[in-house]
């Protein structure tokens, strides 16, 4: 449950106090939501940079005033300096100023929670050690095995049709399948958790409802794991020597589920789009000048999954980025704007692959603890897709692609593709775990110019509905996972059992 000061539950009009961002420059605030932000968020960031410099006054949903950090160096400083900028949202004076109501879509984002992202100092170190220790228990090869199995199942749902929407039928589902499995959730919870996770980040009137659903689901899981341990993240957090409470366990699971799914889904979509549409990008891959992990790193520079990251709160009055920041002011970190800062990237066309100094996973003590899992899901999932469909082509002209943007992130709406129809994979192929390969070994066709009519609409109708396909895949995956778990107890009969599972599905 989100925890906020009692006064924040009172509704009321936001009245900006003297010295807050609303009064900066004596002008109205630029909104980080709405039509302008949705149509061209990068253009909006550059406009703010030109008008205000490296830190700009903005407003969030509901007219809530904040500072957007645009500069690379300023983002790094704000992320690293807990003495200047704390993650503890209870210090935000917006609660006392009644700038937010109890039904605000910002509550799931700004509300304080007993997790590693909401505290600093010794308490942060205690919680961070628990998260790091538990995540480190996952075998990286095992994670890639899960990713390959789930990716193959999703591909099998559309491979016979010769066309698909890679956003709805692949990228939207693969990360949630993996994270749900690692956390310890069941297959039938996947579609609803996906909807709720996206709804929280997107915001809107149902954000609080979605957040409550996820909290309730994870509370039940936490209570079950205290009674019946299993081989999953929920169990390890319950059993960790730091003595995490139930609230601490479920809120860390929430953090991993929501943030991990959101960022990884976006990263997969962006990487696939660039491979299919950018000749220079594709040439570097197919020519062996760039590996797939390098390509992912380039996307983390150019299109970070989280464009704007909540939140930091000023611990005292200060001058920062040329602005007068007051104690208790709310700051949001502009990862996308910082990555494009002309002071550190004067030439945006210069390749950045292999360079991990981007802001995509933040910096300092609160740097994303699960970033390597997100990378593994992305490069492994894309590798499987390109291996199975080497003639993959975009099914519409590139200019027909569109995005939906909110305050925090930007999503590709659809990515319709076409390819030669194939038979579904054999059981052994779906369960196999080949060694990771570079994209230079995987040919990628030039995008088809194609007529608009061969495209987006037919891509969705020619194959099973996304949630149905995902549910079907989840059912088969659950059976395959049960067989894999049984292998630890009895090695004999595994492959014959797995083959039987897939024969029943066919």
Coordinates of C-alpha atoms in Angstrom, one line a residue:
X1 CA 0.0 0.0 0.0
X2 CA 1.3 3.5 -0.8
X3 CA 2.0 5.5 2.3
X4 CA 1.7 9.3 2.2
X5 CA 1.2 11.9 4.9
X6 CA -2.3 12.1 6.2
X7 CA -2.8 15.6 4.8
X8 CA -2.3 14.3 1.3
X9 CA -5.5 12.5 1.4
X10 CA -7.4 15.7 1.5
X11 CA -8.6 17.0 -1.9
X12 CA -8.1 20.6 -2.8
X13 CA -6.9 23.0 -5.5
X14 CA -3.1 23.2 -5.9
X15 CA -2.0 26.6 -4.7
X16 CA 1.7 27.0 -5.6
X17 CA 3.6 28.5 -2.7
X18 CA 6.2 31.3 -3.2
X19 CA 9.4 30.1 -4.7
X20 CA 8.0 26.9 -6.2
X21 CA 8.5 26.0 -9.9
X22 CA 5.1 27.6 -10.8
X23 CA 6.5 31.0 -10.2
X24 CA 9.8 30.5 -12.1
X25 CA 10.2 33.2 -14.7
X26 CA 6.7 34.5 -13.9
X27 CA 5.2 32.4 -16.7
X28 CA 2.9 29.4 -16.8
X29 CA 4.3 25.9 -16.5
X30 CA 4.9 23.6 -19.4
X31 CA 3.0 20.3 -19.0
X32 CA 4.8 17.0 -19.2
X33 CA 1.5 15.4 -20.3
X34 CA -1.1 16.1 -22.8
X35 CA -1.0 16.7 -26.6
X36 CA 2.3 18.5 -26.9
X37 CA 4.2 16.0 -24.7
X38 CA 2.6 13.1 -26.5
X39 CA 3.3 14.2 -30.0
X40 CA 7.0 15.2 -29.6
X41 CA 8.5 14.7 -26.2
X42 CA 12.0 15.1 -27.4
X43 CA 11.1 18.4 -29.1
X44 CA 9.5 19.5 -25.8
X45 CA 12.7 18.8 -23.9
X46 CA 14.8 20.8 -26.3
X47 CA 12.4 23.7 -26.2
X48 CA 12.6 23.7 -22.4
X49 CA 16.4 23.4 -22.6
X50 CA 16.5 26.5 -24.9
X51 CA 14.2 28.5 -22.6
X52 CA 15.5 27.5 -19.2
X53 CA 18.9 25.8 -19.4
X54 CA 19.6 22.5 -17.7
X55 CA 16.8 22.6 -15.1
X56 CA 13.3 23.7 -16.2
X57 CA 10.0 24.4 -14.3
X58 CA 7.2 22.0 -15.5
X59 CA 3.9 20.6 -14.3
X60 CA 2.8 17.0 -13.8
X61 CA -0.7 15.6 -14.1
X62 CA -3.2 17.6 -12.1
X63 CA -1.2 20.8 -12.4
X64 CA 1.4 19.6 -9.9
X65 CA 4.6 21.8 -10.1
X66 CA 8.0 20.2 -10.4
X67 CA 11.5 20.8 -11.8
X68 CA 12.6 18.7 -14.8
X69 CA 16.3 18.1 -14.9
X70 CA 17.6 18.3 -18.5
X71 CA 21.4 18.4 -18.2
X72 CA 23.5 15.2 -18.2
X73 CA 25.7 16.4 -15.4
X74 CA 22.8 17.8 -13.4
X75 CA 21.0 14.5 -13.7
X76 CA 24.1 12.6 -12.5
X77 CA 24.5 14.9 -9.6
X78 CA 20.8 14.7 -8.5
X79 CA 20.9 10.9 -8.8
X80 CA 24.1 10.6 -6.8
X81 CA 23.8 13.2 -4.1
X82 CA 21.4 12.0 -1.4
X83 CA 22.4 14.8 0.9
X84 CA 21.0 17.3 -1.6
X85 CA 18.2 15.3 -3.2
X86 CA 16.5 12.6 -1.2
X87 CA 14.2 9.8 -2.5
X88 CA 12.0 10.1 0.6
X89 CA 8.8 11.6 -0.8
X90 CA 7.5 12.3 2.7
X91 CA 9.7 15.4 2.6
X92 CA 7.8 16.8 -0.4
X93 CA 5.9 19.9 0.7
X94 CA 3.3 19.2 -1.9
X95 CA 1.5 17.0 0.6
X96 CA 1.1 19.9 3.0
X97 CA 0.3 22.3 0.2
X98 CA -2.6 20.0 -0.9
X99 CA -1.2 19.8 -4.4
X100 CA -2.4 16.3 -4.8
X101 CA -5.7 14.4 -4.0
X102 CA -6.0 10.9 -2.8
X103 CA -7.3 9.7 -6.2
X104 CA -4.4 11.3 -8.2
X105 CA -2.7 9.1 -10.8
X106 CA 0.6 10.4 -9.3
X107 CA 0.0 8.6 -6.0
X108 CA 1.4 5.2 -7.3
X109 CA 4.4 7.1 -8.6
X110 CA 5.1 9.6 -5.8
X111 CA 3.6 7.9 -2.7
X112 CA 6.2 6.7 -0.2
X113 CA 6.6 2.9 0.1
X114 CA 8.8 0.7 2.3
X115 CA 11.2 -0.1 -0.5
X116 CA 14.8 0.6 -1.6
X117 CA 13.7 3.4 -4.0
X118 CA 12.1 5.4 -1.2
X119 CA 14.8 5.7 1.4
X120 CA 18.5 6.7 1.7
X121 CA 21.3 6.1 4.1
X122 CA 21.6 3.0 6.3
X123 CA 18.0 1.9 5.7
X124 CA 18.7 2.0 2.0
X125 CA 21.8 -0.1 2.4
X126 CA 19.9 -2.7 4.4
X127 CA 17.2 -3.0 1.7
X128 CA 19.6 -2.7 -1.2
X129 CA 21.6 -5.6 0.1
X130 CA 18.5 -7.8 0.3
X131 CA 17.5 -6.9 -3.3
X132 CA 21.0 -7.4 -4.6
X133 CA 21.5 -10.7 -2.8
X134 CA 18.2 -12.1 -4.0
X135 CA 18.7 -11.1 -7.6
X136 CA 22.2 -12.5 -7.6
X137 CA 20.8 -15.9 -6.8
X138 CA 19.3 -16.2 -10.3
X139 CA 21.5 -18.1 -12.7
X140 CA 21.9 -16.0 -15.8
X141 CA 21.9 -19.0 -18.0
X142 CA 18.7 -20.1 -16.4
X143 CA 17.1 -16.7 -17.1
X144 CA 18.1 -16.9 -20.7
X145 CA 16.6 -20.4 -20.9
X146 CA 13.3 -19.0 -19.6
X147 CA 13.4 -16.1 -22.1
X148 CA 14.1 -18.5 -25.0
X149 CA 11.3 -20.8 -24.0
X150 CA 8.8 -18.0 -23.7
X151 CA 9.9 -16.2 -26.8
X152 CA 9.5 -19.4 -28.8
X153 CA 6.0 -20.0 -27.4
X154 CA 5.0 -16.4 -28.4
X155 CA 6.4 -16.8 -31.8
X156 CA 4.6 -20.1 -32.3
X157 CA 1.3 -18.3 -31.8
X158 CA 1.8 -16.3 -35.0
X159 CA 4.5 -18.0 -37.1
X160 CA 2.1 -19.9 -39.3
X161 CA 0.3 -16.7 -40.4
X162 CA 3.3 -15.0 -42.0
X163 CA 2.5 -11.6 -40.2
X164 CA 2.3 -10.2 -36.7
X165 CA 2.4 -7.1 -34.6
X166 CA 5.6 -7.4 -32.7
X167 CA 4.5 -5.0 -30.0
X168 CA 1.2 -6.6 -29.0
X169 CA 2.1 -10.2 -29.8
X170 CA 5.7 -10.3 -28.6
X171 CA 7.3 -7.3 -26.8
X172 CA 4.3 -6.6 -24.6
X173 CA 4.2 -10.1 -23.2
X174 CA 7.8 -11.5 -23.1
X175 CA 9.1 -9.4 -20.1
X176 CA 6.0 -10.0 -18.0
X177 CA 6.2 -13.8 -18.6
X178 CA 9.8 -13.8 -17.4
X179 CA 9.4 -11.5 -14.4
X180 CA 6.2 -13.2 -13.2
X181 CA 8.1 -16.6 -13.4
X182 CA 11.1 -15.3 -11.5
X183 CA 9.0 -13.6 -8.8
X184 CA 6.9 -16.7 -8.3
X185 CA 3.5 -15.8 -9.8
X186 CA 1.2 -18.2 -11.7
X187 CA 0.5 -18.2 -15.4
X188 CA -3.1 -17.1 -15.2
X189 CA -2.1 -13.9 -13.5
X190 CA 0.1 -12.7 -16.4
X191 CA -2.4 -10.8 -18.6
X192 CA -4.1 -8.9 -15.8
X193 CA -0.7 -8.0 -14.2
X194 CA 0.5 -6.7 -17.6
X195 CA -2.6 -4.5 -17.9
X196 CA -2.1 -3.2 -14.4
X197 CA 1.6 -2.6 -14.8
X198 CA 1.1 -0.5 -18.0
X199 CA -1.8 1.3 -16.4
X200 CA 0.3 2.5 -13.5
X201 CA 3.0 4.0 -15.6
X202 CA 0.6 5.4 -18.2
X203 CA -1.4 7.2 -15.4
X204 CA -5.0 8.3 -15.7
X205 CA -8.0 7.7 -13.5
X206 CA -7.5 3.9 -13.1
X207 CA -3.8 4.2 -12.0
X208 CA -4.7 3.8 -8.3
X209 CA -7.0 0.9 -9.0
X210 CA -4.3 -0.9 -11.0
X211 CA -1.8 -0.3 -8.2
X212 CA -4.1 -1.7 -5.6
X213 CA -4.6 -4.8 -7.7
X214 CA -0.8 -5.4 -8.0
X215 CA -0.3 -4.8 -4.2
X216 CA -3.1 -7.3 -3.4
X217 CA -1.7 -9.9 -5.7
X218 CA 1.8 -9.6 -4.3
X219 CA 0.6 -9.5 -0.7
X220 CA -1.1 -12.9 -1.2
X221 CA 2.1 -14.3 -2.8
X222 CA 4.2 -13.0 0.1
X223 CA 1.9 -14.6 2.7
X224 CA 1.9 -17.9 0.8
X225 CA 5.7 -18.0 0.6
X226 CA 6.1 -17.5 4.3
X227 CA 4.1 -20.7 4.7
X228 CA 5.3 -22.7 1.6
X229 CA 8.7 -21.7 0.3
X230 CA 9.6 -22.2 -3.4
X231 CA 12.5 -21.5 -5.7
X232 CA 11.7 -17.9 -6.6
X233 CA 12.4 -14.3 -5.7
X234 CA 9.4 -14.0 -3.3
X235 CA 10.8 -16.9 -1.2
X236 CA 14.3 -15.6 -1.1
X237 CA 13.2 -12.1 0.0
X238 CA 11.0 -13.6 2.7
X239 CA 13.9 -15.6 4.0
X240 CA 16.6 -13.0 3.6
X241 CA 18.8 -12.4 6.7
X242 CA 17.8 -8.6 6.7
X243 CA 14.4 -9.7 8.1
X244 CA 12.2 -7.9 5.6
X245 CA 8.6 -7.4 6.7
X246 CA 5.7 -8.4 4.5
X247 CA 5.2 -4.8 3.3
X248 CA 8.9 -4.6 2.4
X249 CA 8.8 -7.8 0.5
X250 CA 5.7 -7.1 -1.5
X251 CA 6.8 -3.5 -2.3
X252 CA 10.1 -4.7 -3.6
X253 CA 8.4 -7.3 -5.8
X254 CA 6.1 -4.5 -7.0
X255 CA 9.1 -2.4 -7.9
X256 CA 10.7 -5.2 -9.9
X257 CA 7.5 -6.2 -11.6
X258 CA 6.3 -2.8 -12.7
X259 CA 9.6 -1.0 -13.4
X260 CA 11.2 -4.1 -15.0
X261 CA 8.2 -4.9 -17.2
X262 CA 7.8 -1.3 -18.4
X263 CA 11.4 -0.6 -19.3
X264 CA 12.1 -4.0 -20.9
X265 CA 9.0 -4.0 -23.1
X266 CA 9.9 -0.6 -24.4
X267 CA 13.5 -1.6 -25.0
X268 CA 12.5 -4.7 -27.0
X269 CA 10.1 -2.6 -29.2
X270 CA 12.7 0.1 -29.8
X271 CA 15.5 -2.3 -30.7
X272 CA 13.3 -4.2 -33.1
X273 CA 12.1 -1.0 -34.8
X274 CA 15.6 0.2 -35.3
X275 CA 16.8 -3.1 -36.8
X276 CA 13.8 -3.0 -39.2
X277 CA 14.0 0.6 -40.2
X278 CA 17.5 2.1 -39.9
X279 CA 19.8 1.0 -42.8
X280 CA 23.0 2.2 -40.9
X281 CA 21.9 0.4 -37.7
X282 CA 21.1 -2.8 -39.6
X283 CA 24.3 -2.6 -41.6
X284 CA 26.4 -2.4 -38.5
X285 CA 24.7 -5.4 -37.1
X286 CA 24.7 -7.6 -40.2
X287 CA 28.3 -6.5 -41.0
X288 CA 29.6 -7.6 -37.7
X289 CA 30.5 -4.0 -36.6
X290 CA 28.0 -4.3 -33.7
X291 CA 26.8 -7.2 -31.6
X292 CA 23.2 -7.4 -30.4
X293 CA 24.2 -6.3 -26.8
X294 CA 25.9 -3.3 -28.4
X295 CA 22.8 -2.5 -30.3
X296 CA 20.7 -2.7 -27.1
X297 CA 23.2 -0.2 -25.4
X298 CA 22.8 2.2 -28.4
X299 CA 19.0 2.1 -27.9
X300 CA 19.5 2.9 -24.2
X301 CA 21.2 6.1 -25.3
X302 CA 18.8 7.1 -28.0
X303 CA 15.5 5.9 -26.6
X304 CA 15.8 5.2 -22.9
X305 CA 12.7 3.2 -21.8
X306 CA 12.0 5.6 -18.9
X307 CA 12.2 9.1 -20.4
X308 CA 11.5 10.8 -17.1
X309 CA 12.2 9.3 -13.8
X310 CA 10.4 10.1 -10.5
X311 CA 11.5 11.6 -8.2
X312 CA 13.9 13.5 -6.0
X313 CA 13.1 16.0 -3.3
X314 CA 15.4 18.9 -2.3
X315 CA 16.7 18.6 1.3
X316 CA 17.4 22.4 1.6
X317 CA 17.3 25.6 -0.3
X318 CA 20.0 25.8 -3.1
X319 CA 20.9 27.0 -6.5
X320 CA 20.9 24.2 -9.0
X321 CA 21.2 24.3 -12.7
X322 CA 20.7 28.1 -12.6
X323 CA 17.4 27.8 -10.7
X324 CA 16.5 28.7 -7.1
X325 CA 15.4 25.4 -5.7
X326 CA 13.5 25.4 -2.3
X327 CA 13.5 22.8 0.4
X328 CA 10.8 20.2 -0.3
X329 CA 10.7 21.0 -4.1
X330 CA 9.9 18.0 -6.4
X331 CA 12.4 17.2 -9.1
X332 CA 12.0 14.6 -11.9
X333 CA 15.1 13.3 -13.8
X334 CA 15.1 13.7 -17.5
X335 CA 16.9 10.6 -18.7
X336 CA 16.1 11.1 -22.4
X337 CA 17.0 14.8 -22.3
X338 CA 20.2 14.1 -20.4
X339 CA 21.3 11.4 -22.9
X340 CA 20.8 14.0 -25.7
X341 CA 22.6 16.9 -23.8
X342 CA 24.7 18.6 -26.5
X343 CA 27.5 19.2 -24.0
X344 CA 28.2 15.4 -23.9
X345 CA 26.8 14.4 -27.3
X346 CA 27.4 17.2 -29.8
X347 CA 26.9 14.7 -32.6
X348 CA 23.8 12.6 -32.1
X349 CA 24.7 10.4 -35.1
X350 CA 28.0 9.3 -33.6
X351 CA 27.7 5.6 -32.5
X352 CA 27.5 5.0 -28.7
X353 CA 27.2 1.2 -28.7
X354 CA 29.3 -0.4 -26.1
X355 CA 29.3 2.8 -24.0
X356 CA 27.3 2.2 -20.7
X357 CA 27.6 5.7 -19.3
X358 CA 24.0 6.6 -20.4
X359 CA 21.4 7.5 -17.8
X360 CA 18.8 4.9 -18.8
X361 CA 19.1 3.0 -15.5
X362 CA 19.9 6.1 -13.4
X363 CA 23.2 6.5 -11.4
X364 CA 24.4 6.4 -7.9
X365 CA 23.0 4.4 -5.0
X366 CA 19.6 4.1 -6.7
X367 CA 20.9 2.7 -10.0
X368 CA 18.5 0.0 -11.2
X369 CA 19.5 -3.3 -9.5
X370 CA 17.8 -5.4 -12.2
X371 CA 19.3 -3.8 -15.3
X372 CA 21.3 -6.9 -16.4
X373 CA 18.1 -9.0 -16.3
X374 CA 16.4 -6.5 -18.5
X375 CA 19.3 -6.6 -20.9
X376 CA 19.3 -10.4 -20.9
X377 CA 15.5 -10.5 -21.7
X378 CA 16.0 -8.0 -24.5
X379 CA 19.0 -9.3 -26.4
X380 CA 17.9 -13.0 -25.9
X381 CA 14.4 -12.4 -27.0
X382 CA 15.4 -10.4 -30.1
X383 CA 18.0 -13.0 -30.9
X384 CA 15.4 -15.8 -30.8
X385 CA 13.0 -13.8 -33.0
X386 CA 15.6 -13.0 -35.7
X387 CA 16.8 -16.5 -35.7
X388 CA 13.4 -18.0 -36.2
X389 CA 12.3 -15.3 -38.7
X390 CA 15.5 -14.3 -40.7
X391 CA 13.4 -12.7 -43.5
X392 CA 11.5 -10.4 -41.1
X393 CA 10.4 -7.2 -42.8
X394 CA 8.4 -4.2 -41.8
X395 CA 4.9 -4.5 -43.3
X396 CA 4.2 -0.8 -43.5
X397 CA 6.1 2.3 -44.6
X398 CA 8.2 3.6 -41.6
X399 CA 6.3 6.9 -41.5
X400 CA 3.1 5.1 -40.6
X401 CA 4.5 4.0 -37.3
X402 CA 3.2 5.9 -34.3
X403 CA 3.9 6.3 -30.6
X404 CA 1.9 7.0 -27.4
X405 CA 3.7 9.1 -24.8
X406 CA 3.0 9.9 -21.2
X407 CA 4.9 11.8 -18.6
X408 CA 7.3 9.0 -17.8
X409 CA 7.7 6.9 -21.0
X410 CA 7.0 6.6 -24.7
X411 CA 5.6 3.5 -26.4
X412 CA 5.6 2.3 -29.9
X413 CA 1.9 1.6 -30.7
X414 CA 2.3 -1.2 -33.3
X415 CA 5.2 -2.8 -35.2
X416 CA 3.5 -4.8 -38.0
X417 CA 5.8 -7.2 -39.8
X418 CA 5.6 -9.9 -42.5
X419 CA 7.7 -13.0 -43.2
X420 CA 7.5 -16.4 -44.9
X421 CA 5.0 -18.5 -43.0
X422 CA 6.6 -21.4 -41.1
X423 CA 5.5 -24.5 -39.1
X424 CA 5.5 -24.2 -35.4
X425 CA 8.7 -25.3 -33.7
X426 CA 9.3 -28.9 -32.6
X427 CA 9.4 -29.5 -28.8
X428 CA 13.1 -30.0 -28.7
X429 CA 13.7 -26.7 -30.6
X430 CA 11.4 -24.7 -28.4
X431 CA 13.1 -26.0 -25.2
X432 CA 16.6 -25.8 -26.5
X433 CA 19.0 -23.2 -25.1
X434 CA 21.6 -22.3 -27.8
X435 CA 24.6 -20.2 -26.9
X436 CA 24.0 -16.4 -27.5
X437 CA 25.1 -15.3 -30.9
X438 CA 25.8 -11.9 -32.6
X439 CA 23.4 -10.5 -35.1
X440 CA 26.2 -10.6 -37.7
X441 CA 25.3 -14.3 -38.0
X442 CA 21.6 -13.5 -38.6
X443 CA 20.5 -11.8 -41.9
X444 CA 17.9 -9.2 -41.7
X445 CA 15.9 -8.2 -44.8
X446 CA 15.5 -4.7 -45.9
X447 CA 12.1 -3.2 -44.8
X448 CA 9.4 -3.6 -47.4
X449 CA 8.0 -0.4 -48.8
X450 CA 4.7 -2.2 -49.2
X451 CA 1.3 -0.6 -49.6
X452 CA -0.5 0.6 -46.5
X453 CA -3.2 -2.0 -47.1
X454 CA -0.8 -4.9 -46.4
X455 CA -0.2 -3.7 -42.9
X456 CA -1.2 -2.9 -39.5
X457 CA -4.9 -3.9 -39.5
X458 CA -4.4 -7.3 -41.1
X459 CA -1.4 -8.0 -38.8
X460 CA -3.6 -8.1 -35.8
X461 CA -6.5 -10.0 -37.3
X462 CA -4.5 -12.7 -39.1
X463 CA -3.2 -14.2 -35.8
X464 CA -4.7 -14.9 -32.4
X465 CA -5.7 -12.0 -30.2
X466 CA -2.7 -10.9 -28.1
X467 CA -4.0 -11.8 -24.7
X468 CA -5.4 -15.1 -25.9
X469 CA -2.1 -16.0 -27.5
X470 CA -0.3 -15.1 -24.3
X471 CA -2.7 -17.1 -22.2
X472 CA -2.3 -20.1 -24.5
X473 CA 1.5 -19.7 -24.3
X474 CA 1.4 -19.3 -20.5
X475 CA -0.5 -22.6 -20.1
X476 CA 2.0 -24.5 -22.1
X477 CA 4.9 -22.7 -20.4
X478 CA 3.5 -23.6 -16.9
X479 CA 3.5 -27.3 -17.9
X480 CA 7.0 -27.0 -19.3
X481 CA 8.3 -25.3 -16.2
X482 CA 6.7 -27.9 -14.0
X483 CA 8.7 -30.5 -16.0
X484 CA 11.8 -28.5 -15.6
X485 CA 11.4 -28.2 -11.9
X486 CA 10.9 -31.9 -11.6
X487 CA 14.2 -32.4 -13.3
X488 CA 16.0 -31.2 -10.1
X489 CA 14.4 -34.1 -8.3
X490 CA 14.5 -36.7 -11.0
X491 CA 16.6 -36.3 -14.1
X492 CA 15.1 -39.3 -15.8
X493 CA 12.2 -38.8 -18.2
X494 CA 12.4 -35.0 -18.6
X495 CA 12.7 -34.8 -22.3
X496 CA 10.0 -37.4 -23.0
X497 CA 7.7 -35.5 -20.6
X498 CA 8.4 -32.2 -22.3
X499 CA 7.8 -33.7 -25.7
X500 CA 4.5 -35.1 -24.5
X501 CA 3.4 -31.7 -23.2
X502 CA 3.9 -30.1 -26.7
X503 CA 2.3 -33.0 -28.5
X504 CA -0.8 -32.5 -26.4
X505 CA -0.9 -28.8 -27.4
X506 CA -0.6 -29.6 -31.1

